[in-house]
XYZ file of C-alpha atoms in Angstrom:
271
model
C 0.000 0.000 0.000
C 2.538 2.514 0.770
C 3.750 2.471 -2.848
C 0.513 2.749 -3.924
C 0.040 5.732 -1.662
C 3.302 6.946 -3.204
C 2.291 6.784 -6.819
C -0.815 8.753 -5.900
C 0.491 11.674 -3.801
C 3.110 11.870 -7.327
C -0.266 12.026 -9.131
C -1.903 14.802 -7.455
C 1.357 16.767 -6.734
C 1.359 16.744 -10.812
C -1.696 17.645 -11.326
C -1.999 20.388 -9.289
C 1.217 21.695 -10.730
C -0.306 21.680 -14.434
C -3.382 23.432 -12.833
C -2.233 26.969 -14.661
C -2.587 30.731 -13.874
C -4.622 31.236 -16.812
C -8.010 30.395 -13.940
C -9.306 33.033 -11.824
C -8.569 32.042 -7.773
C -12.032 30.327 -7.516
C -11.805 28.259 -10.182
C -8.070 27.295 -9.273
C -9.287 26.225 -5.946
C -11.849 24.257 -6.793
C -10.186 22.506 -9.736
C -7.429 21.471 -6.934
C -10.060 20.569 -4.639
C -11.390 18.084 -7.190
C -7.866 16.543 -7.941
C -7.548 15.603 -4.735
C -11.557 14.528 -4.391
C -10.411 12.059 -7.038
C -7.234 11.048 -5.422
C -9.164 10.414 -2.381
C -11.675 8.470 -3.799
C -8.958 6.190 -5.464
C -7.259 5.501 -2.344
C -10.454 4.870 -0.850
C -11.118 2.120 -3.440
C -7.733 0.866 -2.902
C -8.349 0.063 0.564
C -11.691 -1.783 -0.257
C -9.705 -4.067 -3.061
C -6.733 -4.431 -0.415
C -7.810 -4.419 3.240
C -5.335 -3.789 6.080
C -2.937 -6.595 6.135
C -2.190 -5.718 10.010
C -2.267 -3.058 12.823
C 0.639 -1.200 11.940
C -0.891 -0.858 8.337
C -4.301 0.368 9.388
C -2.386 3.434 11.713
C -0.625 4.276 9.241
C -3.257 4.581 6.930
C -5.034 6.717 9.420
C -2.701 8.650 10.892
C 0.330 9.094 8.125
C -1.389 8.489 4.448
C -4.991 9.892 4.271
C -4.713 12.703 6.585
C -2.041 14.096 3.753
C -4.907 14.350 1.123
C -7.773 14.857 4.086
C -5.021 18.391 4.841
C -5.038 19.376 1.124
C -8.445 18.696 0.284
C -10.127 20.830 3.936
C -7.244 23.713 2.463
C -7.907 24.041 -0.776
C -11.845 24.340 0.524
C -10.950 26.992 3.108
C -9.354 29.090 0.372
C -11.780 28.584 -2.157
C -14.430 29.596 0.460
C -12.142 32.709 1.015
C -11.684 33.420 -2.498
C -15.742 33.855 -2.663
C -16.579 35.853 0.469
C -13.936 38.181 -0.970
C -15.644 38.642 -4.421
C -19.282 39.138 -2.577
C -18.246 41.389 0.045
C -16.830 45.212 0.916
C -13.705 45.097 2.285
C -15.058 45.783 5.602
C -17.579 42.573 5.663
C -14.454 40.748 4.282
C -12.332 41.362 7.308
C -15.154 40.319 9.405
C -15.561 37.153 7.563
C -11.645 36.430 7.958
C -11.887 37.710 11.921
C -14.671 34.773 12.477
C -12.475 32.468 10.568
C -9.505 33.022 12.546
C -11.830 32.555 15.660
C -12.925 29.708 14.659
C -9.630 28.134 13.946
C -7.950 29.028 16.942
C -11.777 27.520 18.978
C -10.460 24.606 16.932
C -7.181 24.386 18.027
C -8.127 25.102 21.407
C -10.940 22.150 21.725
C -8.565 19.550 19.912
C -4.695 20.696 21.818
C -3.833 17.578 23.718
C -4.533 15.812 20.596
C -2.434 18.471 18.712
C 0.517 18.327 20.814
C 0.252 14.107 20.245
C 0.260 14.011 17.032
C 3.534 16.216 17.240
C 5.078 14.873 19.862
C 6.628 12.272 17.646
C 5.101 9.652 20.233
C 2.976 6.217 18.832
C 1.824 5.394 23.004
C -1.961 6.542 21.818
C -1.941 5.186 17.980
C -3.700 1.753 18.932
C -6.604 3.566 20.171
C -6.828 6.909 18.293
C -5.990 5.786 14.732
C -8.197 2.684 14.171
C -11.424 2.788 12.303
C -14.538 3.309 13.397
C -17.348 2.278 11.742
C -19.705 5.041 11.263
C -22.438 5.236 8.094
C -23.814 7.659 6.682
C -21.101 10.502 7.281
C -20.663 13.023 4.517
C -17.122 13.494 4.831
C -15.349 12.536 1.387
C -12.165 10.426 2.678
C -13.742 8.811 6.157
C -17.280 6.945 5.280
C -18.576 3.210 6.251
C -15.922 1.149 7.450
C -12.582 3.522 6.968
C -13.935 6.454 9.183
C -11.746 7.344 11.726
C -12.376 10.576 14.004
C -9.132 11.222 14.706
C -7.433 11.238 10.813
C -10.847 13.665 10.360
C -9.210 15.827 12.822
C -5.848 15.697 12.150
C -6.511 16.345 8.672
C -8.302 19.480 9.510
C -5.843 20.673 12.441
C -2.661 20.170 9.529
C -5.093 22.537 7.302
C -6.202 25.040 9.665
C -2.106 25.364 10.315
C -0.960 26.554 6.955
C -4.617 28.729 6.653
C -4.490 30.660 9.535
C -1.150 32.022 8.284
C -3.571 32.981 5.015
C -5.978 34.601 7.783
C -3.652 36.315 9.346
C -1.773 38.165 6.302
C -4.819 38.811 4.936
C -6.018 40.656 7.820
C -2.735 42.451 7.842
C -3.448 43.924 4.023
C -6.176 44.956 5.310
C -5.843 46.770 8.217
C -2.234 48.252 7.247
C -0.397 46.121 9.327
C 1.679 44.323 6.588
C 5.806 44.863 7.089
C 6.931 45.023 3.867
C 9.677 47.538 4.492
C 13.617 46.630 4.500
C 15.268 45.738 7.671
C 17.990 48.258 8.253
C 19.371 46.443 11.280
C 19.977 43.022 9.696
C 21.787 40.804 12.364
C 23.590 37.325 12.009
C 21.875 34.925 13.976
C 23.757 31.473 13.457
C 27.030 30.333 14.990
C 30.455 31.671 13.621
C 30.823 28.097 12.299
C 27.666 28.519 9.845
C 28.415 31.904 8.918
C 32.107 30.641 8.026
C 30.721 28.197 5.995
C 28.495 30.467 4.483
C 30.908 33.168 3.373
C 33.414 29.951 2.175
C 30.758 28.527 0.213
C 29.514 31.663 -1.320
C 32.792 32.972 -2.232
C 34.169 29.409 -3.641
C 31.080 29.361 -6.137
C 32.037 32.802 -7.143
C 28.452 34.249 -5.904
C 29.648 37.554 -4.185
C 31.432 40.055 -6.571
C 32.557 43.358 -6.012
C 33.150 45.735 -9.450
C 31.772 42.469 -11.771
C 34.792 40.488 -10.666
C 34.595 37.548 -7.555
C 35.934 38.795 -4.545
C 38.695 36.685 -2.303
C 38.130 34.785 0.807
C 39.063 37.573 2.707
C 37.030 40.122 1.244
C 33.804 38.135 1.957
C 34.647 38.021 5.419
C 35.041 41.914 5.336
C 31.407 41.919 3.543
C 29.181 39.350 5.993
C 30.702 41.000 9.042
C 29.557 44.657 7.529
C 26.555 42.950 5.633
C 25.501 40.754 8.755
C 27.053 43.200 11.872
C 28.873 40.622 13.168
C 32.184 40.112 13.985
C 34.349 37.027 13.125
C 37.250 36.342 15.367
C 38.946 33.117 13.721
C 37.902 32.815 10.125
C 40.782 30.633 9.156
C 40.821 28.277 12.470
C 37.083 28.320 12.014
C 37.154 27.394 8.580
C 39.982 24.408 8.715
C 37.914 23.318 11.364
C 34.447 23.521 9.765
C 36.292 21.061 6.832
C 37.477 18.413 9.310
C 33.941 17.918 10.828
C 33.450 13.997 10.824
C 29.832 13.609 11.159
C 28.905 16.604 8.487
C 30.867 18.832 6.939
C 27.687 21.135 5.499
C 25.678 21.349 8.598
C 24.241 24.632 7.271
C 23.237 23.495 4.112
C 21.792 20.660 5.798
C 19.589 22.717 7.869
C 18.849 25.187 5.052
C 17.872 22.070 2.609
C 15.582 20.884 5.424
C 14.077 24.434 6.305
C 13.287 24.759 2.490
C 11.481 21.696 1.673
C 9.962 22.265 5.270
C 8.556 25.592 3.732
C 8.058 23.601 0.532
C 5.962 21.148 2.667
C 3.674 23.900 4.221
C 2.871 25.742 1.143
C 2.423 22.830 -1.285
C 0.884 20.215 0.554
């Protein structure tokens, strides 16, 4: 099953990437919204043709696989819900609308936050009980009817939504009210360790990315530029830097952190 789920998530990731800009926001939405209806649906049909083999199968299912497409699917419906209040109201009805939304979501947050801190605690001591199905007919929701309903992947679903939309709430609410920072920091700081910025500056002038009068500038000329670019002052650049290449379990830390903060962000905006 889990290259089956593969395959699919491949699928929709595609097809929502060849979903172009040529649609107006409502019509993007809901276009997405039925990709992953469909996706849904097929994994749905899936599970009928290949029933859970064993526990460990059936939580995963419920608590890894389906609440990936439940999240995109409750998203892309908040947005294209958004998308429409904005069109049929003033701008001042439209900030109520996105105040009552924001309520809402945090009322959410607030009735399901043990659950929320579970599910990111990284721990499994719950999974037996929370992430089995529960047989309940009748519901409406798309992804949890008959036999492979299960409360909590509804919720979690919805809670890994609501997370990336509130940040749409809330800079929304900022445009409107004039709250938005959009001007330049003119007190930029480094915040790292002198070991990533060391790397930084080596990595940055090795690839010939920092130029001064359209020619590269030398090792020691990017140090002069991050410590007037970054206001920070580096004490051992060279002992630093022999010692950043003679790390055994890593020699990029940085990069590996950057990598995984940009596929995080990656993660959060195109789920």
């Amino acid at each position: 099953m889990e290259t089956f789920v593969a395959s699919l998530q491949n699928e929709v990731r595609d097809r929502l990437n060849n979903i172009g800009p040529e649609v107006d926001r409502l019509q993007e939405y809901y276009k997405k919204m039925e990709v992953v209806a469909h996706a849904i649906k097929k994994l749905r049909h899936h599970v009928a043709l290949h029933p859970f083999t064993d526990k460990a199968t059936e939580i995963q299912y419920f608590k890894s696989w389906l609440p990936r497409f439940g999240k995109q699917y409750v998203y892309f419906l908040a947005l294209f819900k958004l998308e429409h209040n904005r069109d049929i109201n003033d701008s001042d009805d439209f900030l109520e609308y996105l105040q009552n939304e924001k309520e809402s979501i945090a009322e959410f947050f607030r009735s399901n936050g043990e659950f929320h801190a579970y599910c990111h605690s990284g721990s499994n001591r719950k999974d037996d009980v929370l992430f089995s199905q529960n047989y309940l007919p009748g519901t409406p929701d798309l992804w949890m009817v008959d036999e492979y309903y299960c409360e909590a992947s509804d919720i979690l679903a919805q809670l890994l939504a609501f997370e990336k939309y509130k940040n749409v709430i809330n800079h929304e609410i900022r445009l409107l009210t004039g709250t938005d920072e959009r001007s330049e920091p003119d007190d930029e700081q480094w915040l790292g360790t002198e070991a990533e910025i060391v790397e930084l500056i080596t990595a940055l002038v090795a690839a010939g990315l920092v130029g001064s009068g359209g020619k590269p500038v030398t090792m020691a000329q990017g140090k002069i530029w991050a410590e007037r670019k970054f206001n920070v002052e580096i004490k051992n650049f060279n002992v630093t830097d022999n010692n950043n290449r003679n790390r055994k379990k890593s020699a990029t830390p940085l990069f590996d952190k950057l990598i995984r903060a940009y596929n995080d962000r990656k993660d959060r905006l195109d789920p």
